[in-house]
CSV table of C-alpha atoms in Angstrom, one decimal:
chain,number,residue,atom,x,y,z
A,25,MET,CA,-86.5,153.8,54.6
A,26,ARG,CA,-89.8,154.4,54.2
A,27,ARG,CA,-90.8,158.5,54.1
A,28,VAL,CA,-92.5,160.6,56.1
A,29,VAL,CA,-94.3,163.8,55.5
A,30,VAL,CA,-96.5,165.9,57.1
A,31,THR,CA,-99.7,166.5,55.9
A,32,GLY,CA,-101.5,168.1,59.3
A,33,LEU,CA,-101.1,170.5,61.6
A,34,GLY,CA,-102.2,171.6,64.8
A,35,MET,CA,-102.0,174.1,67.9
A,36,VAL,CA,-103.0,176.3,71.1
A,37,SER,CA,-100.9,178.9,71.7
A,38,PRO,CA,-100.8,182.0,73.4
A,39,LEU,CA,-101.2,183.9,70.2
A,40,GLY,CA,-104.0,182.1,69.4
A,41,GLY,CA,-106.3,179.0,69.5
A,42,ASP,CA,-105.5,177.4,66.2
A,43,VAL,CA,-102.6,177.2,64.4
A,44,GLU,CA,-103.1,180.2,61.5
A,45,THR,CA,-104.6,182.8,64.0
A,46,SER,CA,-100.9,182.2,65.5
A,47,TRP,CA,-98.6,182.1,62.9
A,48,LYS,CA,-100.9,185.8,61.9
A,49,ASN,CA,-100.0,187.0,64.7
A,50,ILE,CA,-96.2,186.1,65.2
A,51,ILE,CA,-95.3,187.2,62.0
A,52,ALA,CA,-97.4,190.3,62.7
A,53,SER,CA,-94.4,191.0,65.9
A,54,LYS,CA,-97.3,190.4,68.6
A,55,SER,CA,-96.5,189.7,72.3
A,56,GLY,CA,-98.4,187.1,73.7
A,57,ALA,CA,-97.1,188.4,77.0
A,58,ALA,CA,-98.7,189.8,80.5
A,59,THR,CA,-99.2,190.0,84.1
A,60,ILE,CA,-99.9,186.4,85.4
A,61,THR,CA,-103.6,186.0,85.4
A,62,ARG,CA,-104.4,182.2,86.7
A,63,PHE,CA,-103.3,183.1,90.3
A,64,ASP,CA,-101.9,186.2,92.3
A,65,ALA,CA,-97.6,186.5,91.6
A,66,SER,CA,-97.8,189.8,93.0
A,67,GLU,CA,-95.7,188.8,95.7
A,68,TYR,CA,-93.2,186.5,93.2
A,69,LYS,CA,-90.2,187.2,91.5
A,70,CYS,CA,-91.5,186.8,88.3
A,71,ARG,CA,-95.1,188.0,87.7
A,72,ILE,CA,-95.3,187.8,84.0
A,73,ALA,CA,-96.0,184.6,81.3
A,74,CYS,CA,-97.5,183.9,78.3
A,75,GLU,CA,-100.8,181.6,79.0
A,76,VAL,CA,-102.8,180.7,76.5
A,77,LYS,CA,-106.3,183.5,76.0
A,78,PRO,CA,-109.5,182.8,77.3
A,79,ALA,CA,-112.0,182.0,74.5
A,80,ASP,CA,-113.3,185.7,75.1
A,81,HIS,CA,-109.7,187.0,73.4
A,82,GLU,CA,-109.2,189.0,70.2
A,83,TYR,CA,-107.4,185.2,69.9
A,84,GLY,CA,-108.0,183.3,72.0
A,85,TYR,CA,-109.2,179.7,73.1
A,86,ASP,CA,-112.2,177.8,73.0
A,87,PRO,CA,-111.7,174.3,74.3
A,88,GLY,CA,-115.0,173.3,74.3
A,89,LEU,CA,-114.4,173.3,70.4
A,90,ASP,CA,-112.8,169.3,70.8
A,91,VAL,CA,-112.5,168.4,74.5
A,92,ASP,CA,-115.8,167.6,76.6
A,93,HIS,CA,-116.7,169.4,79.8
A,94,LYS,CA,-116.4,165.9,81.7
A,95,ILE,CA,-113.0,166.1,80.6
A,96,GLN,CA,-112.1,169.7,80.5
A,97,ARG,CA,-113.1,168.6,84.9
A,98,GLN,CA,-110.7,166.2,84.9
A,99,VAL,CA,-107.7,166.3,83.7
A,100,ASP,CA,-105.4,169.2,83.4
A,101,PRO,CA,-104.8,171.8,80.7
A,102,PHE,CA,-101.7,170.6,79.2
A,103,ILE,CA,-103.8,167.7,77.9
A,104,VAL,CA,-106.5,169.6,77.1
A,105,TYR,CA,-104.3,171.8,74.6
A,106,GLY,CA,-102.9,168.5,73.5
A,107,ILE,CA,-106.8,166.9,72.3
A,108,SER,CA,-107.2,170.3,70.6
A,109,ALA,CA,-103.9,170.9,68.8
A,110,ALA,CA,-104.2,166.4,67.8
A,111,SER,CA,-108.3,167.6,66.6
A,112,GLN,CA,-107.5,169.9,64.3
A,113,ALA,CA,-104.1,168.9,62.9
A,114,LEU,CA,-106.4,165.8,62.5
A,115,ARG,CA,-109.1,167.2,60.5
A,116,ASP,CA,-106.2,169.6,58.8
A,117,ALA,CA,-105.1,166.5,57.0
A,118,GLY,CA,-108.2,165.1,56.1
A,119,LEU,CA,-108.2,161.3,58.9
A,120,ASP,CA,-110.7,162.8,61.5
A,121,ASN,CA,-112.3,159.8,59.9
A,122,MET,CA,-110.4,156.8,59.3
A,123,SER,CA,-111.7,152.7,58.8
A,124,GLU,CA,-110.4,150.8,61.5
A,125,GLU,CA,-107.7,149.1,59.1
A,126,GLU,CA,-106.2,152.3,58.7
A,127,ARG,CA,-107.0,153.0,62.4
A,128,LEU,CA,-105.3,150.0,63.4
A,129,ARG,CA,-101.9,151.6,61.6
A,130,ALA,CA,-102.4,154.9,62.9
A,131,GLY,CA,-100.6,156.3,66.8
A,132,CYS,CA,-99.6,159.3,68.6
A,133,SER,CA,-96.3,160.3,70.4
A,134,ILE,CA,-97.0,163.4,71.8
A,135,GLY,CA,-95.8,164.1,74.9
A,136,SER,CA,-95.4,167.2,77.9
A,137,GLY,CA,-92.4,168.0,79.7
A,138,ILE,CA,-93.7,168.4,83.4
A,139,GLY,CA,-97.5,167.3,82.9
A,140,GLY,CA,-99.9,168.4,85.5
A,141,LEU,CA,-98.2,170.2,87.9
A,142,PRO,CA,-101.3,172.6,88.2
A,143,GLY,CA,-103.4,169.8,89.0
A,144,ILE,CA,-100.5,168.1,91.1
A,145,GLU,CA,-100.4,170.9,93.3
A,146,SER,CA,-104.1,171.7,93.9
A,147,GLU,CA,-104.1,168.2,95.3
A,148,SER,CA,-102.0,168.3,97.8
A,149,LEU,CA,-103.3,170.9,98.7
A,150,VAL,CA,-106.2,169.1,98.8
A,151,LEU,CA,-104.7,166.1,100.6
A,152,ALA,CA,-103.5,168.8,103.2
A,153,ASN,CA,-106.3,170.6,104.2
A,154,LYS,CA,-109.3,168.1,103.5
A,155,GLY,CA,-107.6,164.6,104.5
A,156,PRO,CA,-107.0,162.0,101.6
A,157,GLY,CA,-110.8,161.0,101.0
A,158,ARG,CA,-111.3,164.5,99.2
A,159,VAL,CA,-108.8,163.8,96.6
A,160,SER,CA,-110.0,163.3,93.2
A,161,PRO,CA,-110.8,160.0,91.3
A,162,HIS,CA,-109.3,161.4,88.4
A,163,PHE,CA,-106.0,162.1,90.0
A,164,VAL,CA,-103.3,160.8,88.6
A,165,HIS,CA,-104.8,159.6,85.1
A,166,GLY,CA,-105.3,163.4,84.8
A,167,ARG,CA,-102.0,164.7,85.7
A,168,LEU,CA,-99.7,162.1,83.8
A,169,ILE,CA,-97.8,163.2,81.0
A,170,ASN,CA,-98.7,160.3,78.3
A,171,LEU,CA,-102.5,161.0,78.8
A,172,ILE,CA,-102.6,163.4,75.5
A,173,SER,CA,-101.7,160.4,74.1
A,174,GLY,CA,-104.3,158.0,75.7
A,175,GLN,CA,-107.4,160.0,75.3
A,176,VAL,CA,-106.7,161.0,72.0
A,177,SER,CA,-106.1,157.5,71.3
A,178,ILE,CA,-109.3,157.0,72.8
A,179,LYS,CA,-111.3,159.6,71.1
A,180,TYR,CA,-110.5,158.7,67.2
A,181,GLY,CA,-109.3,155.3,68.0
A,182,LEU,CA,-105.9,155.2,67.0
A,183,MET,CA,-104.9,151.5,68.0
A,184,GLY,CA,-101.0,151.7,66.7
A,185,PRO,CA,-98.5,153.0,68.6
A,186,ASN,CA,-99.1,155.2,71.3
A,187,HIS,CA,-95.9,157.0,73.1
A,188,ALA,CA,-94.8,159.8,75.1
A,189,VAL,CA,-91.8,161.9,75.4
A,190,VAL,CA,-90.6,163.5,78.4
A,191,THR,CA,-87.7,164.9,78.4
A,192,ALA,CA,-87.7,168.3,79.5
A,193,CYS,CA,-88.0,171.5,76.2
A,194,SER,CA,-87.0,168.9,73.9
A,195,THR,CA,-89.8,167.3,74.2
A,196,GLY,CA,-91.3,168.5,71.2
A,197,ALA,CA,-89.0,167.8,68.6
A,198,HIS,CA,-88.2,164.6,69.6
A,199,SER,CA,-91.9,163.0,69.7
A,200,ILE,CA,-91.8,164.2,66.0
A,201,GLY,CA,-88.2,162.7,65.7
A,202,ASP,CA,-89.1,159.6,66.7
A,203,ALA,CA,-92.9,158.9,65.7
A,204,ALA,CA,-91.1,159.8,62.3
A,205,ARG,CA,-88.7,157.1,62.7
A,206,MET,CA,-91.7,155.0,64.0
A,207,ILE,CA,-93.4,155.4,60.8
A,208,ALA,CA,-89.7,155.6,58.5
A,209,MET,CA,-89.4,151.7,60.7
A,210,ASP,CA,-93.1,150.4,59.6
A,211,ASP,CA,-94.3,150.4,62.8
A,212,ALA,CA,-96.7,152.3,61.9
A,213,ASP,CA,-98.6,155.2,58.8
A,214,VAL,CA,-100.0,157.5,60.5
A,215,MET,CA,-98.5,159.3,63.9
A,216,LEU,CA,-99.9,162.2,65.7
A,217,ALA,CA,-96.5,164.2,67.6
A,218,GLY,CA,-96.3,166.6,69.8
A,219,GLY,CA,-96.3,167.9,73.2
A,220,ALA,CA,-98.0,170.4,75.2
A,221,GLU,CA,-97.2,172.1,78.3
A,222,SER,CA,-99.2,173.8,80.6
A,223,ALA,CA,-97.0,174.2,84.1
A,224,ILE,CA,-98.6,178.1,84.8
A,225,CYS,CA,-98.7,177.7,88.4
A,226,PRO,CA,-97.4,179.2,91.5
A,227,ILE,CA,-95.0,175.8,92.2
A,228,GLY,CA,-94.5,176.3,88.1
A,229,ILE,CA,-93.8,179.7,88.2
A,230,ALA,CA,-91.6,179.6,91.9
A,231,GLY,CA,-89.7,176.6,90.7
A,232,PHE,CA,-88.5,177.9,88.0
A,233,ALA,CA,-88.0,181.6,89.7
A,234,GLN,CA,-85.9,180.2,91.9
A,235,ALA,CA,-83.7,177.4,90.0
A,236,ARG,CA,-82.6,181.0,88.0
A,237,ALA,CA,-84.1,180.6,84.8
A,238,LEU,CA,-87.0,183.3,84.3
A,239,SER,CA,-86.8,186.6,83.3
A,240,THR,CA,-87.0,189.4,86.5
A,241,ALA,CA,-86.7,192.5,85.2
A,242,PHE,CA,-89.8,193.3,83.4
A,243,ASN,CA,-92.1,193.0,85.3
A,244,ASP,CA,-93.9,196.1,84.3
A,245,THR,CA,-93.1,195.3,80.7
A,246,PRO,CA,-94.5,192.3,80.0
A,247,GLU,CA,-93.8,192.0,76.1
A,248,LYS,CA,-90.1,193.2,76.5
A,249,ALA,CA,-88.9,190.5,78.4
A,250,SER,CA,-88.4,187.3,76.3
A,251,ARG,CA,-85.8,189.2,74.2
A,252,PRO,CA,-83.5,186.1,73.0
A,253,TYR,CA,-80.1,187.6,72.1
A,254,ASP,CA,-80.1,191.2,73.4
A,255,VAL,CA,-77.6,192.2,76.1
A,256,ASN,CA,-80.4,192.8,77.8
A,257,ARG,CA,-81.7,189.7,78.4
A,258,ASP,CA,-82.3,188.6,81.8
A,259,GLY,CA,-84.6,184.6,81.4
A,260,PHE,CA,-86.9,183.0,79.9
A,261,VAL,CA,-90.7,183.8,79.8
A,262,MET,CA,-92.9,181.4,80.3
A,263,GLY,CA,-95.4,180.1,77.8
A,264,GLU,CA,-98.1,177.3,77.8
A,265,GLY,CA,-99.9,175.5,74.7
A,266,ALA,CA,-99.3,172.8,72.9
A,267,GLY,CA,-98.3,172.1,68.8
A,268,VAL,CA,-99.0,168.3,67.6
A,269,VAL,CA,-98.9,167.2,63.6
A,270,VAL,CA,-99.9,164.7,61.5
A,271,LEU,CA,-96.4,162.6,60.1
A,272,GLU,CA,-97.2,160.5,57.5
A,273,GLU,CA,-96.0,157.6,55.5
A,274,TYR,CA,-95.3,159.5,52.4
A,275,GLU,CA,-96.4,156.7,49.2
A,276,ARG,CA,-99.6,157.0,51.6
A,277,ALA,CA,-100.1,160.4,51.5
A,278,ARG,CA,-99.4,160.7,47.7
A,279,LYS,CA,-102.1,157.5,46.5
A,280,ARG,CA,-104.7,159.8,48.1
A,281,GLY,CA,-104.0,163.2,47.4
A,282,ALA,CA,-103.4,164.8,50.7
A,283,HIS,CA,-101.5,168.5,51.0
A,284,ILE,CA,-98.4,167.7,52.0
A,285,TYR,CA,-96.6,170.4,54.1
A,286,ALA,CA,-92.7,169.5,54.5
A,287,GLU,CA,-90.4,165.9,54.5
A,288,VAL,CA,-88.9,165.0,57.9
A,289,ILE,CA,-85.7,164.3,56.5
A,290,GLY,CA,-83.5,164.8,59.7
A,291,TYR,CA,-83.7,163.9,63.1
A,292,GLY,CA,-80.7,164.5,65.4
A,293,LEU,CA,-79.8,163.8,69.2
A,294,SER,CA,-77.3,164.5,71.7
A,295,GLY,CA,-76.7,164.2,76.0
A,296,ASP,CA,-74.5,167.1,76.7
A,297,ALA,CA,-72.8,164.6,79.8
A,298,TYR,CA,-72.3,168.2,81.7
A,299,HIS,CA,-74.6,169.9,84.2
A,300,VAL,CA,-78.4,169.5,85.6
A,301,THR,CA,-79.7,173.0,84.2
A,302,ALA,CA,-76.2,174.3,82.5
A,303,PRO,CA,-75.5,173.6,79.1
A,304,HIS,CA,-72.2,172.5,77.7
A,305,PRO,CA,-69.5,175.8,78.0
A,306,GLU,CA,-68.9,175.0,74.7
A,307,GLY,CA,-72.2,174.0,73.1
A,308,ASN,CA,-70.8,170.6,72.1
A,309,GLY,CA,-74.0,169.2,73.2
A,310,GLY,CA,-76.2,171.1,70.6
A,311,TYR,CA,-73.8,170.9,68.0
A,312,ARG,CA,-73.9,167.2,67.9
A,313,SER,CA,-77.3,167.2,67.4
A,314,MET,CA,-78.0,169.3,64.7
A,315,GLU,CA,-74.9,167.8,63.1
A,316,MET,CA,-76.3,164.2,63.4
A,317,ALA,CA,-79.9,166.2,62.1
A,318,LEU,CA,-77.1,167.8,58.9
A,319,ARG,CA,-75.9,164.1,58.1
A,320,LYS,CA,-79.1,162.4,58.2
A,321,SER,CA,-80.9,164.7,56.3
A,322,GLY,CA,-78.1,164.2,53.1
A,323,LEU,CA,-78.1,168.0,52.4
A,324,SER,CA,-75.7,170.7,52.6
A,325,LEU,CA,-75.7,173.3,55.0
A,326,SER,CA,-75.7,175.9,52.4
A,327,ASP,CA,-80.0,174.2,51.8
A,328,ILE,CA,-80.6,175.2,54.9
A,329,ASP,CA,-82.4,178.9,54.8
A,330,TYR,CA,-83.9,178.9,58.3
A,331,VAL,CA,-83.3,177.8,61.7
A,332,ASN,CA,-85.5,178.3,64.1
A,333,ALA,CA,-83.2,178.3,67.4
A,334,HIS,CA,-84.4,177.2,71.0
A,335,GLY,CA,-82.8,180.7,72.0
A,336,THR,CA,-84.6,181.2,75.0
A,337,SER,CA,-84.0,184.4,76.1
A,338,THR,CA,-81.5,183.2,78.5
A,339,PRO,CA,-77.8,184.9,79.3
A,340,LEU,CA,-75.3,181.6,79.3
A,341,GLY,CA,-78.3,179.5,76.6
A,342,ASP,CA,-78.8,182.1,73.7
A,343,GLU,CA,-75.3,182.6,73.1
A,344,LEU,CA,-74.1,179.4,73.1
A,345,GLU,CA,-76.7,177.9,71.0
A,346,LEU,CA,-75.6,180.9,68.5
A,347,GLY,CA,-71.8,179.7,68.9
A,348,ALA,CA,-72.5,176.1,67.7
A,349,VAL,CA,-74.6,177.7,65.0
A,350,LYS,CA,-71.8,179.3,64.0
A,351,ARG,CA,-69.2,176.7,64.2
A,352,LEU,CA,-72.1,173.9,62.3
A,353,PHE,CA,-72.4,176.3,59.6
A,354,GLY,CA,-69.2,177.9,59.4
A,355,ASP,CA,-69.3,180.5,55.9
A,356,ASN,CA,-73.0,179.0,54.9
A,357,ILE,CA,-74.2,181.5,58.2
A,358,ALA,CA,-73.7,184.9,55.7
A,359,THR,CA,-77.1,183.7,53.8
A,360,MET,CA,-79.6,181.9,56.3
A,361,SER,CA,-81.6,183.8,58.6
A,362,MET,CA,-81.6,182.8,62.0
A,363,SER,CA,-85.1,183.5,64.7
A,364,SER,CA,-87.1,182.9,68.1
A,365,THR,CA,-90.4,182.4,68.2
A,366,LYS,CA,-90.0,182.3,72.1
A,367,SER,CA,-89.2,185.9,71.4
A,368,ALA,CA,-93.7,186.3,71.2
A,369,ILE,CA,-94.8,183.7,72.4
A,370,GLY,CA,-92.2,182.5,75.7
A,371,HIS,CA,-91.5,178.7,76.0
A,372,LEU,CA,-93.8,176.7,75.6
A,373,LEU,CA,-91.6,174.1,77.6
A,374,GLY,CA,-92.4,170.6,76.3
A,375,GLY,CA,-94.4,172.6,73.3
A,376,ALA,CA,-91.6,174.3,72.2
A,377,GLY,CA,-90.2,172.2,69.9
A,378,ALA,CA,-93.5,171.0,67.4
A,379,VAL,CA,-95.2,174.6,68.1
A,380,GLU,CA,-91.5,176.0,66.8
A,381,SER,CA,-91.6,173.3,64.0
A,382,ILE,CA,-95.1,174.1,62.3
A,383,PHE,CA,-93.8,178.0,63.0
A,384,CYS,CA,-91.0,176.3,60.1
A,385,ILE,CA,-93.5,174.2,58.3
A,386,LEU,CA,-95.2,178.1,57.3
A,387,ALA,CA,-92.2,179.9,57.0
A,388,MET,CA,-91.6,177.2,53.8
A,389,ARG,CA,-95.0,177.5,52.9
A,390,ASP,CA,-95.3,181.4,53.0
A,391,GLN,CA,-91.9,182.2,52.1
A,392,ILE,CA,-91.7,184.2,55.2
A,393,VAL,CA,-89.2,184.3,58.4
A,394,PRO,CA,-90.8,185.2,61.9
A,395,PRO,CA,-88.2,187.4,64.0
A,396,THR,CA,-87.4,187.9,67.1
A,397,LEU,CA,-88.7,190.7,69.3
A,398,ASN,CA,-87.3,193.0,71.8
A,399,LEU,CA,-83.9,192.2,69.6
A,400,ASP,CA,-82.6,196.5,70.4
A,401,GLU,CA,-79.5,195.4,70.9
A,402,PRO,CA,-78.1,192.4,70.4
A,403,SER,CA,-74.9,191.1,71.7
A,404,GLU,CA,-71.2,191.1,70.1
A,405,SER,CA,-71.7,187.6,69.5
A,406,CYS,CA,-74.7,187.7,67.0
A,407,ALA,CA,-72.7,189.7,64.3
A,408,GLY,CA,-72.5,188.7,61.1
A,409,VAL,CA,-75.8,186.0,61.5
A,410,ASP,CA,-78.8,187.8,60.0
A,411,LEU,CA,-81.6,187.5,63.6
A,412,VAL,CA,-84.6,188.6,62.0
A,413,PRO,CA,-84.9,191.3,64.4
A,414,HIS,CA,-88.3,193.1,65.1
A,415,VAL,CA,-90.2,191.8,61.5
A,416,ALA,CA,-90.8,189.0,59.9
A,417,LYS,CA,-88.8,189.0,56.3
A,418,GLU,CA,-89.6,187.4,53.1
A,419,ARG,CA,-87.2,184.8,51.4
A,420,LYS,CA,-86.4,182.3,50.4
A,421,VAL,CA,-87.5,178.9,52.2
A,422,ARG,CA,-86.6,175.7,51.0
A,423,ALA,CA,-85.6,173.9,54.4
A,424,VAL,CA,-85.2,174.5,57.9
A,425,LEU,CA,-84.1,173.3,61.1
A,426,ASN,CA,-85.5,173.6,64.6
A,427,ASN,CA,-83.7,172.7,67.8
A,428,SER,CA,-84.2,172.5,71.0
A,429,PHE,CA,-82.5,171.8,74.7
A,430,GLY,CA,-83.6,170.9,77.4
A,431,PHE,CA,-82.9,170.3,81.1
A,432,GLY,CA,-80.7,167.4,82.2
A,433,GLY,CA,-78.2,168.3,79.3
A,434,THR,CA,-80.7,166.9,76.4
A,435,ASN,CA,-81.4,167.6,72.7
A,436,ALA,CA,-83.2,167.0,69.9
A,437,SER,CA,-82.8,168.9,66.2
A,438,LEU,CA,-85.2,168.2,63.2
A,439,ILE,CA,-84.7,169.0,59.5
A,440,MET,CA,-87.6,169.3,57.5
A,441,LYS,CA,-88.4,170.3,53.4
A,442,ALA,CA,-90.4,171.3,51.4
A,443,ILE,CA,-91.7,168.5,48.8
B,28,MET,CA,-138.6,169.3,93.5
B,29,SER,CA,-137.2,169.4,97.0
B,30,GLU,CA,-134.5,170.7,97.8
B,31,THR,CA,-131.7,168.0,97.9
B,32,ALA,CA,-133.3,167.2,94.4
B,33,ASP,CA,-132.5,170.6,93.3
B,34,ARG,CA,-128.6,170.5,94.8
B,35,VAL,CA,-128.2,167.0,94.0
B,36,LYS,CA,-129.0,167.9,89.9
B,37,LYS,CA,-127.1,171.0,89.9
B,38,ILE,CA,-124.4,168.7,91.1
B,39,VAL,CA,-124.7,165.5,88.6
B,40,VAL,CA,-125.0,168.5,85.3
B,41,GLU,CA,-121.6,170.7,86.8
B,42,HIS,CA,-119.5,167.2,86.9
B,43,LEU,CA,-120.7,164.7,83.6
B,44,GLY,CA,-121.4,167.8,81.7
B,45,VAL,CA,-125.3,167.2,80.3
B,46,GLU,CA,-128.4,169.1,80.1
B,47,ALA,CA,-130.1,169.5,83.1
B,48,GLU,CA,-133.7,168.0,81.4
B,49,LYS,CA,-131.3,164.6,81.0
B,50,VAL,CA,-131.2,164.7,85.1
B,51,THR,CA,-134.7,162.8,85.5
B,52,GLU,CA,-134.8,161.3,88.9
B,53,ASP,CA,-135.3,158.1,87.0
B,54,ALA,CA,-132.2,158.2,85.2
B,55,SER,CA,-129.2,155.8,85.9
B,56,PHE,CA,-125.7,157.6,86.1
B,57,ILE,CA,-124.0,155.1,83.8
B,58,ASP,CA,-126.8,154.3,81.7
B,59,ASP,CA,-128.5,157.3,81.0
B,60,LEU,CA,-125.6,160.3,81.6
B,61,GLY,CA,-122.4,158.0,80.5
B,62,ALA,CA,-121.0,158.3,83.9
B,63,ASP,CA,-118.4,156.2,84.5
B,64,SER,CA,-117.3,154.7,87.9
B,65,LEU,CA,-115.0,156.8,88.6
B,66,ASP,CA,-117.2,159.6,87.8
B,67,ILE,CA,-119.4,158.3,91.0
B,68,VAL,CA,-117.4,158.0,93.1
B,69,GLU,CA,-116.0,161.8,92.3
B,70,LEU,CA,-120.1,162.5,92.5
B,71,VAL,CA,-120.4,160.8,95.6
B,72,MET,CA,-117.4,163.2,96.9
B,73,ALA,CA,-119.8,166.3,95.9
B,74,PHE,CA,-122.3,164.8,97.3
B,75,GLU,CA,-120.8,164.2,100.9
B,76,GLU,CA,-119.2,167.9,100.4
B,77,GLU,CA,-123.0,169.9,99.9
B,78,PHE,CA,-124.8,168.7,102.4
B,79,GLY,CA,-122.3,167.7,105.2
B,80,VAL,CA,-122.9,163.7,105.2
B,81,GLU,CA,-120.6,160.5,105.1
B,82,ILE,CA,-122.0,158.2,101.9
B,83,PRO,CA,-119.2,155.0,103.2
B,84,ASP,CA,-119.0,153.0,100.4
B,85,ASP,CA,-120.9,150.0,100.8
B,86,ALA,CA,-124.0,152.4,100.4
B,87,ALA,CA,-122.5,154.8,97.1
B,88,GLU,CA,-122.3,151.1,96.1
B,89,LYS,CA,-126.2,151.2,96.0
B,90,ILE,CA,-126.2,154.6,94.0
B,91,ALA,CA,-127.6,154.1,90.5
B,92,THR,CA,-129.6,156.8,90.0
B,93,VAL,CA,-130.3,160.3,90.8
B,94,LYS,CA,-133.2,159.0,92.8
B,95,ASP,CA,-131.2,157.1,94.4
B,96,ALA,CA,-128.9,159.1,96.0
B,97,ILE,CA,-131.5,161.7,96.1
B,98,ASP,CA,-133.6,158.9,98.8
B,99,TYR,CA,-130.0,158.6,100.7
B,100,ILE,CA,-129.0,162.0,101.6
B,101,ASP,CA,-132.4,163.1,102.6
B,102,SER,CA,-132.2,159.6,105.2
B,103,LYS,CA,-129.3,161.1,105.8
B,104,GLN,CA,-130.1,164.9,106.8
């Protein structure tokens, strides 16, 4: 099997319009949460979110750097974020100007959990209020989930596999895992892989709140709301943004002298076969996905120094994931660190697994693990696990595990190691 | 420049993201301003909205340049 490495990173997050700004803020324990500005949420049960900040903000995002004005107007923000993150990643890898021969072997696997919800909502109102003749001709292709991959392939002439995963909050991790397999199986030499989301709109916030998934007890102190593993956690905080990595066949990357961030060595996936929103009561789905990734990686548990947890800050989910991790790691739990960066940037849904995989890679690069914010009072089951409360921690990081679990009972785990 | 022309050009600049200087009356939406057929559908909708006119499909198909749009709108007002 061909080996697959990461040679480029790109990101748009609530803490920065690029990878390094986001990472610097994550390590500095900053929070991207605030009162919702996209619409008037004052009558909503949940009035907070981790929005991507405008360009004039201290850590804002400028879509104009990589996305044409016309496209920005025609498509939903998740596509704009995805194009930006993909563009950054290609430049970082030094692959934004490939030959035709190379581009025939380069593809995209960039998905989303929900897709263009804000645009579906607003055009439905146009349809209801003004009739069918006023619906945008760009409505369909401006909302479809595979249109990040579509737009990016057109922008950069990438003629290899064009794929888009849709597995709710596991999308980003599945995208990277599936794309790595496409390279391993010789379908492509280079893949842009990741996920994006932007569902902070009235129907998105109302829908997740009605499913009892969002935090509602911290509307007046938004930066305290995302608190994975803390006894007072009461749901997740919606985030938005995109993460995209460049995956490349190892020999190709080595020959061209590319900077290699990490090798993707393990990918596991499973289904809970239990409930549409609640995780399996013993965390069996997550356990099996981690176990499969570990088996594929050929590593021992003692090699894994850092776990970026799914850890969304929901009462049930955090507990069950923690239980599954403890069960898998056994005595090795004592030497690893595990944290949830969702405490800082909220839950990016379909973008989460990709953004968090990038944080895992940077933890290996900088030998520092990001903190779990707001972990003031860990729940009982946290005993004996280093959850990196409040502040980042310098430590040895040789190999990392990233977990993502989604509605429908879909689980993905990725293991990467430094090379 | 007529008031119609001003308003048409403003809509074209906004929708196509092109520089105002490029939007001359002779400019072709597709050949000079980078529009595709769906962009023209969108522009026609925006003209209908702005000027309160109906532009039926057969008339819309004949609108190729900025001047075509201005002339059609003026003829209906």
